[in-house]
């Protein structure tokens, strides 16, 4: 599924979460550089990843379990001949497990030349946000530690937690990794 | 902005690298054979092309240096210079400098090395090395002093040249002799000369040059040269072609040829001189000369002002020359041809190849998807012909894809010789540094390895060679003292074995110092003393791969920091390879690096745990077997089986990957025996699927390394399977295995071998991908016969159906061992522990094993023969209600048990053991003592009660003297020292009997499925009669008759060791026999 398709799906998703976001983007065009984020919701908290890092978005794929890795590594998938790991964002951020639904998506992102899939409950929308509306990470947000966050975007009444994707995969790897092995 | 030499930089760098290698190689040769003119020429050629190409890309300093070097070489070639070590050294220094420059350039920086010091040095050396000190006018400096006019070379035409001229003239071209003067002050005149030649070459044909074209590329030949030239262009054109920067004067003479008294006469026309720099003057001269030449346009040749010789002289000269040098051009051609045989190659970056290979891998995978599709289509499409067409196309595709795959794989293969040749220089230099005499021998240079391996193998080899020369090889004096040849050898050897490539680094030095390694390992807390004591030598040697581990007393700049070996291990590991060490004190060390044949596509065994597929690289697989749960022994949570007398640690893959097995309790367990280096373990899986070629995809590419996995592979259906990293799994298991104590190990070994069922076909016959091989479902018992009657002999010797003539008496079996199979000296070593001879450990074990196998076979052969012997008298049998058949069956098992016992005994005391065919008889109990030996001698009897489902007693009876002897052997004390039975002695004998007995009892337990265990052994030291009596008391005797299995053990010198008696209770005997029957039938 590519981004166009995603944009089409967007409406559908918006309806399901009953949020009206149209019209927001118009008045921010004048406020400096604009960053586009692909956002997703986890238990009512909206997270965003820079759209430039997003490679593609997939439906829930066939996973191959990858033993001896931290629990948040759900497994690996075959993306056109590439073996890429899937990070369960819920587990990574300490949320409770959720069921795989029709809306479950994998956001494939590219970070430090690696492709990583982020398993999320849904893809909410593509958000345009001026750089000036992004604050540095300050306090802990729902247990998500600062290392994973590059900033917090303010958009009217919404807050979007912008993720530091390069840290999602590897931070605390050693600690968690060795704990689990045997 | 990176420094670059322009578009030809890459080519230059590649070429220069090759040329340097060739130079190094040849110079080393030259040092050995200073008189070999061929080598000198080779060096010359390479140095020369290096010089040219350096000048071509504008590295003038480098070119100058190469040039100086060439002067030096020229001296060698002309024998005006001796090949002294100084000369060779300076040339090597040049190579190093050139290499330095090249490296700087390739790293994208501008080379700023100052090379003048080296040039001066060359000058100094060349002066010094002149044999007579008299200056032969050869070097550039002396040459430079000569004036231009003197330097005009004489015109000498070989017969070939004359023919060419004639042919050229006949075809309407004009021929001229062009003399080109290059400014004295010009740098690198040869470059100009080459330029002139190439310019001329564009508009005509250069017949020959004076000096010869090869020498023309050398400053020695100074600023004047002549060209004999054929062209249909005008003199003006020639002039223009020659007139390049710094050419001061051009003389052109036309040449005609006529026949005079059977001789070709070459006639030179008038000289036309052009001076550059002043066009007017040029023109004027031209006019003047041309008019002259017109006037001279006759049959006559005329001398030019410069030409000293007259035409006739020239002819004679040419004739003479043609005689003496007629062969020269031919020779040249020969050598040229030799060069041409070099394969035409295209240099492709390894990245491109990798990409290609990856794509092809995908193609193969994608292609296999068609098979699935085909099956689907076949069901739905009715049109048969279409289906067939589809299928044939599909197969064609897959064939092409496979070919493509192999083809690309092959392009990655490079002979290892080029790596080896690099080390000649290193060895030479190191040997000089250490003042040792070392020769590098290389073998198997043509062995091809994956380019990736070739690229990385240099460093490990470098470290190994350094170590070999620094630590391994003794100094000359020491070698002499040891009676070794003063010249040490370091051998590099490469060869292919199976789907592995082996690269060996062998030295004939002092070998690894085991004690020192132990000491260091202890010092560095790598292991405790206990651990070290329980380790075998190979494990101890492996310590040297630990980072920072060094046994060197002092650190040199070459080695001793303990980094090298670790690097070796790591790099080799990265290439999926392995390092093993063989060493013998005083004899040398051999490091064997092994690599998989190809890196990208590997054959693998596909296994499953539940629904997850895991691939095991076939190169790591030794065999696949099936065992039953009961074969598995657990020691401190560590599972092992006894596989053909060896302890094999087990690892359950399901545990490793953290899921539960799908195997049922009673199901046979498939085990993949995998090995890495000299270690092996058994990997328990759920199902074996078959062999498949898989493409390795790294997990690191998008994630990171994952413990236990070497990578992933994408299967035909697009799903991913993980590839197990056997080496890491083995390492983990081995650590656990180390914890098992010696005694436990021994016990396992003696406890009898696991009944294994080979599933070797899985390995030998490649099964089609995607199609799981049928996992054998039948049980693994050896008791499968149609009748339900058990006969091991029959199973193992299926053809020996008819009973052979039967000897009446028990046959004493001699172990048929080929002579010299086992080191006799070793057999009688005082040491009780197995003597571990370096490198031979396995061999002896193997030989013992072989011999025992042979023996067992013979035994089984003879079982047939003895089957019906010793038939108990009817009434005795009747009284015990045991049939003759029962006894026979019992004997079959008894035989195996006895053989096992003998094997154990042989292993424990490390001596060859002979034994008699066990004899199963029913006899009156009171006769048993007589049966064994001298009633009135003192014997030791060790009783081992059998408990469990079947009861009885196992009795090991030995003469007192032999008993002491055994104790001596077991404790390693001096022979015939022990004279009384101490507590220690008792426990030794008890332990011995325990082991012996267990190996017998286990066989019974295994064959019958009964639970039989040995109880605690007890010892009786008394007269034989009393010994037997005490047993009979303990033995639950309800009858006057007993069934006795008796086997006698002998040392190889026929001295009897003792008898092993098995006295089952009559009831138990029946149970055993019944179970044997039913067990055999049920399987």
Coordinates of N, CA, C and O in Angstrom, one line a residue, chain B residues 57 71 218 391 398 619 682 699 965 1048 1071:
Chain B
X57 N 49.6 9.2 -15.9 CA 48.6 9.8 -15.1 C 49.2 11.1 -14.4 O 48.5 11.7 -13.6
X71 N 67.1 2.1 -14.1 CA 68.5 2.3 -14.4 C 69.3 1.2 -13.7 O 70.2 0.5 -14.2
X218 N 63.6 4.7 -22.2 CA 64.5 4.8 -21.1 C 65.4 6.0 -21.4 O 65.9 6.2 -22.4
X391 N 4.8 -25.8 -18.6 CA 5.7 -26.5 -17.8 C 7.1 -26.5 -18.4 O 8.1 -26.2 -17.7
X398 N 13.9 -22.0 -15.2 CA 14.5 -22.4 -14.0 C 16.0 -22.9 -14.2 O 16.9 -22.6 -13.5
X619 N 27.2 -27.5 5.5 CA 28.6 -27.6 5.8 C 28.8 -27.9 7.3 O 29.9 -28.4 7.7
X682 N 24.6 -32.6 19.2 CA 23.4 -33.1 18.5 C 22.3 -32.0 18.7 O 22.0 -31.6 19.8
X699 N 20.9 -10.6 8.7 CA 20.0 -9.9 9.6 C 20.5 -8.5 9.9 O 19.8 -7.7 10.3
X965 N 47.6 -55.9 39.6 CA 48.1 -55.3 38.4 C 47.2 -54.2 37.8 O 47.5 -53.1 37.4
X1048 N 35.9 -64.5 29.3 CA 37.2 -64.2 29.8 C 37.9 -63.1 29.1 O 37.8 -63.0 27.9
X1071 N 12.2 -63.8 31.8 CA 11.6 -62.4 31.4 C 12.4 -61.8 30.3 O 11.9 -61.3 29.3

